[in-house]
Coordinates of C-alpha atoms and ligand atoms in Angstrom, one line a residue:
M28 CA -1.6 -9.1 6.8
R29 CA 1.9 -10.5 7.1
I30 CA 3.7 -9.9 10.5
Q31 CA 7.4 -10.6 10.7
I32 CA 8.5 -11.5 14.3
I33 CA 12.2 -11.3 14.7
N34 CA 13.9 -13.0 17.6
P35 CA 17.2 -11.0 17.7
N36 CA 19.1 -13.8 19.5
T37 CA 20.1 -16.9 17.7
S38 CA 18.2 -19.5 19.7
V39 CA 15.9 -21.1 17.2
G40 CA 13.9 -22.8 19.9
M41 CA 13.1 -19.4 21.4
T42 CA 12.1 -18.1 17.9
E43 CA 9.7 -21.1 17.5
A44 CA 8.2 -20.5 21.0
M45 CA 7.5 -16.9 20.4
A46 CA 6.1 -17.6 17.0
A47 CA 3.7 -20.1 18.7
S48 CA 2.6 -17.4 21.2
A49 CA 2.1 -14.9 18.4
R50 CA 0.0 -17.4 16.4
L51 CA -2.2 -18.1 19.4
I52 CA -3.2 -14.4 19.7
A53 CA -3.1 -13.3 16.0
L54 CA -6.2 -12.8 14.0
P55 CA -7.0 -15.6 11.5
N56 CA -5.9 -13.6 8.5
S57 CA -2.6 -12.5 10.2
E58 CA 0.3 -14.6 8.9
I59 CA 3.2 -14.8 11.3
I60 CA 6.7 -15.1 9.8
A61 CA 9.3 -15.9 12.3
S62 CA 13.0 -14.9 11.7
T63 CA 16.2 -15.6 13.5
P64 CA 19.5 -13.8 12.7
E65 CA 22.2 -15.7 10.9
H66 CA 24.9 -14.8 13.4
G67 CA 25.1 -13.4 16.9
P68 CA 24.6 -14.3 20.6
R69 CA 22.4 -17.2 21.7
S70 CA 20.8 -14.8 24.2
I71 CA 20.9 -11.1 24.8
E72 CA 21.8 -10.1 28.4
C73 CA 24.0 -7.1 28.2
A74 CA 24.8 -4.0 26.0
F75 CA 27.5 -5.9 24.1
D76 CA 25.0 -8.7 23.2
E77 CA 22.5 -6.0 22.1
V78 CA 24.8 -4.2 19.7
V79 CA 26.1 -7.4 18.1
A80 CA 22.6 -8.9 17.8
G81 CA 21.2 -5.6 16.6
A82 CA 23.4 -5.4 13.5
A83 CA 22.4 -9.0 12.5
M84 CA 18.8 -8.2 13.3
L85 CA 18.8 -5.4 10.6
D86 CA 19.6 -8.0 7.9
Q87 CA 16.3 -9.8 9.0
I88 CA 14.4 -6.5 8.7
Q89 CA 15.7 -6.2 5.1
K90 CA 14.6 -9.8 4.4
G91 CA 11.2 -9.2 6.0
K92 CA 10.8 -6.1 3.7
E93 CA 11.6 -8.3 0.7
M94 CA 9.0 -10.8 1.8
G95 CA 6.4 -8.1 2.0
A96 CA 6.0 -7.8 5.7
D97 CA 3.2 -5.4 6.7
A98 CA 4.8 -5.0 10.2
H99 CA 8.0 -6.1 11.9
I100 CA 8.3 -7.0 15.6
V101 CA 11.7 -6.8 17.4
A102 CA 11.1 -9.5 20.0
C103 CA 13.8 -8.9 22.6
F104 CA 13.0 -6.8 25.7
G105 CA 15.9 -4.5 25.2
D106 CA 14.3 -3.3 21.9
P107 CA 17.7 -3.6 20.2
A108 CA 18.3 -1.4 17.2
L109 CA 14.7 -0.4 17.1
D110 CA 15.3 3.1 15.7
A111 CA 17.7 1.7 13.1
A112 CA 15.1 -0.9 12.1
R113 CA 12.6 2.0 11.6
E114 CA 15.0 3.8 9.3
L115 CA 15.3 0.7 7.2
A116 CA 11.6 -0.3 7.2
D117 CA 8.5 1.4 5.7
A118 CA 6.1 -0.8 7.6
P119 CA 5.7 -0.2 11.3
V120 CA 8.4 -1.7 13.6
I121 CA 7.3 -2.5 17.1
G122 CA 9.6 -3.3 20.0
I123 CA 8.2 -5.7 22.6
A124 CA 9.2 -3.5 25.6
E125 CA 7.6 -0.4 24.1
A126 CA 4.4 -2.4 23.2
A127 CA 4.2 -3.9 26.7
F128 CA 4.7 -0.6 28.5
K129 CA 2.0 1.0 26.4
L130 CA -0.6 -1.6 27.2
A131 CA 0.4 -2.0 30.8
S132 CA -0.1 1.8 31.3
M133 CA -3.7 1.4 30.2
V134 CA -4.8 -1.3 32.6
G135 CA -3.3 -0.2 35.9
H136 CA -1.9 2.9 37.6
K137 CA 1.6 1.5 38.1
F138 CA 3.1 -1.6 36.5
A139 CA 6.2 -3.6 37.4
V140 CA 8.7 -5.1 35.0
V141 CA 9.9 -8.6 36.1
T142 CA 13.0 -9.6 34.1
T143 CA 15.9 -12.0 33.8
L144 CA 19.4 -11.0 35.1
S145 CA 20.0 -8.2 37.6
R146 CA 22.4 -6.6 35.2
T147 CA 19.6 -6.0 32.6
V148 CA 17.7 -3.8 35.1
P149 CA 19.4 -0.6 34.1
A150 CA 18.6 -1.3 30.4
S151 CA 14.9 -1.7 31.3
E152 CA 15.0 1.5 33.4
H153 CA 16.7 3.3 30.5
L154 CA 13.8 2.3 28.1
L155 CA 11.2 3.3 30.7
H156 CA 12.8 6.7 30.8
K157 CA 13.3 6.9 27.0
Y158 CA 9.6 6.0 26.3
G159 CA 8.2 8.2 29.1
Y160 CA 6.9 5.5 31.4
K161 CA 9.3 5.8 34.3
H162 CA 6.7 7.6 36.5
L163 CA 4.2 4.7 35.8
C164 CA 6.6 1.9 36.8
S165 CA 6.6 0.7 40.4
G166 CA 10.0 -0.9 39.9
V167 CA 12.0 -3.3 37.7
R168 CA 12.7 -6.6 39.5
A169 CA 15.2 -9.2 38.4
T170 CA 14.9 -13.0 38.9
D171 CA 18.5 -13.8 37.9
I172 CA 17.1 -16.5 35.6
P173 CA 19.3 -16.6 32.5
V174 CA 17.4 -16.2 29.2
L175 CA 18.3 -19.6 28.0
A176 CA 17.0 -21.2 31.2
L177 CA 13.5 -20.0 30.3
E178 CA 13.3 -22.3 27.3
H179 CA 12.6 -25.4 29.4
I180 CA 12.0 -23.7 32.7
E181 CA 12.6 -25.7 36.0
P182 CA 9.9 -25.6 38.6
S183 CA 12.2 -23.8 41.0
A184 CA 12.9 -21.0 38.4
Y185 CA 9.2 -20.7 37.6
N186 CA 8.4 -20.3 41.3
L187 CA 11.1 -17.6 41.6
L188 CA 9.5 -15.7 38.7
R189 CA 6.0 -16.0 40.2
D190 CA 7.3 -14.9 43.7
E191 CA 9.1 -11.9 42.2
C192 CA 5.8 -10.9 40.5
L193 CA 4.0 -11.3 43.9
A194 CA 6.6 -9.2 45.6
A195 CA 6.1 -6.5 43.0
I196 CA 2.4 -6.5 43.7
N197 CA 2.5 -6.8 47.5
E198 CA 5.6 -4.7 48.3
D199 CA 5.9 -2.2 45.5
G200 CA 2.2 -1.7 44.7
A201 CA 2.3 -2.9 41.1
E202 CA -1.2 -3.1 39.6
A203 CA 0.1 -4.9 36.4
I204 CA 3.1 -7.0 35.5
V205 CA 5.2 -6.7 32.4
L206 CA 7.2 -9.8 31.6
G207 CA 10.7 -8.6 30.9
C208 CA 11.8 -11.2 28.3
A209 CA 10.4 -12.6 25.1
G210 CA 11.4 -16.0 26.5
M211 CA 8.6 -15.6 29.1
S212 CA 5.8 -15.4 26.6
A213 CA 4.9 -19.1 26.9
L214 CA 4.5 -18.6 30.7
V215 CA 1.9 -15.8 30.5
E216 CA -1.2 -18.0 30.9
R217 CA 0.2 -19.9 33.9
L218 CA 1.2 -16.6 35.6
R219 CA -2.2 -15.1 34.9
A220 CA -3.9 -18.1 36.6
E221 CA -1.8 -17.5 39.7
L222 CA -1.6 -13.8 40.1
P223 CA -4.3 -11.2 40.8
V224 CA -3.2 -8.5 38.4
P225 CA -3.0 -8.2 34.5
I226 CA 0.1 -9.9 33.1
I227 CA 1.5 -8.4 29.9
D228 CA 3.6 -10.3 27.5
G229 CA 5.3 -8.0 25.1
V230 CA 5.2 -10.4 22.2
A231 CA 1.4 -10.7 22.3
A232 CA 1.1 -6.9 22.9
A233 CA 3.3 -6.2 19.8
V234 CA 1.2 -8.6 17.6
K235 CA -2.0 -6.8 18.6
L236 CA -0.4 -3.3 18.1
A237 CA 0.9 -4.5 14.7
E238 CA -2.6 -5.5 13.6
S239 CA -4.1 -2.2 14.9
L240 CA -1.5 -0.1 13.0
H241 CA -2.0 -2.1 9.8
Q242 CA -5.8 -1.8 10.0
L243 CA -5.4 1.9 10.5
S244 CA -3.0 2.2 7.5
L245 CA -0.3 3.6 9.8
K246 CA 3.2 3.1 8.6
T247 CA 6.6 4.4 9.7
A248 CA 7.0 8.1 8.9
K249 CA 10.0 8.5 6.5
T250 CA 10.2 12.3 6.6
G251 CA 12.3 12.8 9.7
Q252 CA 14.2 10.7 12.2
Y253 CA 13.1 7.4 10.6
G254 CA 14.1 8.4 7.0
A255 CA 16.0 5.8 5.1
P256 CA 19.7 5.4 6.1
V257 CA 22.0 7.9 4.5
N258 CA 23.6 6.5 1.3
K259 CA 27.4 5.9 1.6
P260 CA 30.0 3.2 1.1
F261 CA 30.1 0.4 3.6
I262 CA 33.1 -1.9 3.7
G263 CA 34.1 -5.3 4.9
R264 CA 31.3 -7.4 6.5
Y265 CA 28.8 -4.6 6.0
E266 CA 29.4 -4.2 2.2
H267 CA 25.9 -5.4 1.5
W268 CA 24.6 -2.0 2.9
N269 CA 26.5 -0.1 0.1
R270 CA 24.2 2.4 -1.6
Ligands
2AL313 C1 15.9 -10.8 26.5 C2 15.0 -11.2 25.5 O1 13.8 -10.8 25.5 N1 15.6 -12.0 24.6 C3 16.9 -12.1 25.0 O2 17.7 -12.8 24.4 N2 17.1 -11.4 26.1 N3 15.6 -10.0 27.5 C4 16.2 -10.0 28.8 N4 15.7 -9.1 29.7 O3 17.2 -10.7 29.0

């Protein structure tokens, strides 16, 4: 199968790193296509970034569709424009936060989310509520490590991340840890070796869910909420969506 993994921010280094993580975990006959939007923020750390990045990400969903993707992964922890992507796609579209919460809820009673900036905590809490996992989350903890600092992480920042995971386990009773940024996917093995609970990387979780959905012939339902976008004129920079 062909899995399109979209990094909704415009840091190509981050796209390559997440594609490498995806290829490590994918089945031998799963082809990983990595996509980066042509315009938008270098990292996604607030609602403004999410909306701007989300619109550019939809162009990549369209490209993935034209390349024959059997599944699309939205690889940013805010799951930006996930519902819109499902309207556009016929294949399954998986958000990494949604994928990570699903798997975390199966391996422990309560899981923690350990994320980047403090200001992204409400966004994660909103997603936990939206997807119905709030009661299974021991808390969302921030490290205040900027997304772009994860690419070549300093030892002090790594220690901060590990210590925040430990605090979630020891102080909040977390029985599993969800890594709250796609940029943390390369750190999962290192954290696993140092921490006593399951560590869930949303990128790997999404790849495995994509393979499962494909093997089960499950696609996005087009009869209701995720029906194709309504035909109408679009003007200006969005003219290409005219139908
Ligand atoms: C993210 C992420 O996964 N990619 C990005 O640019 N920002 N998440 C986050 N919590 O900051």
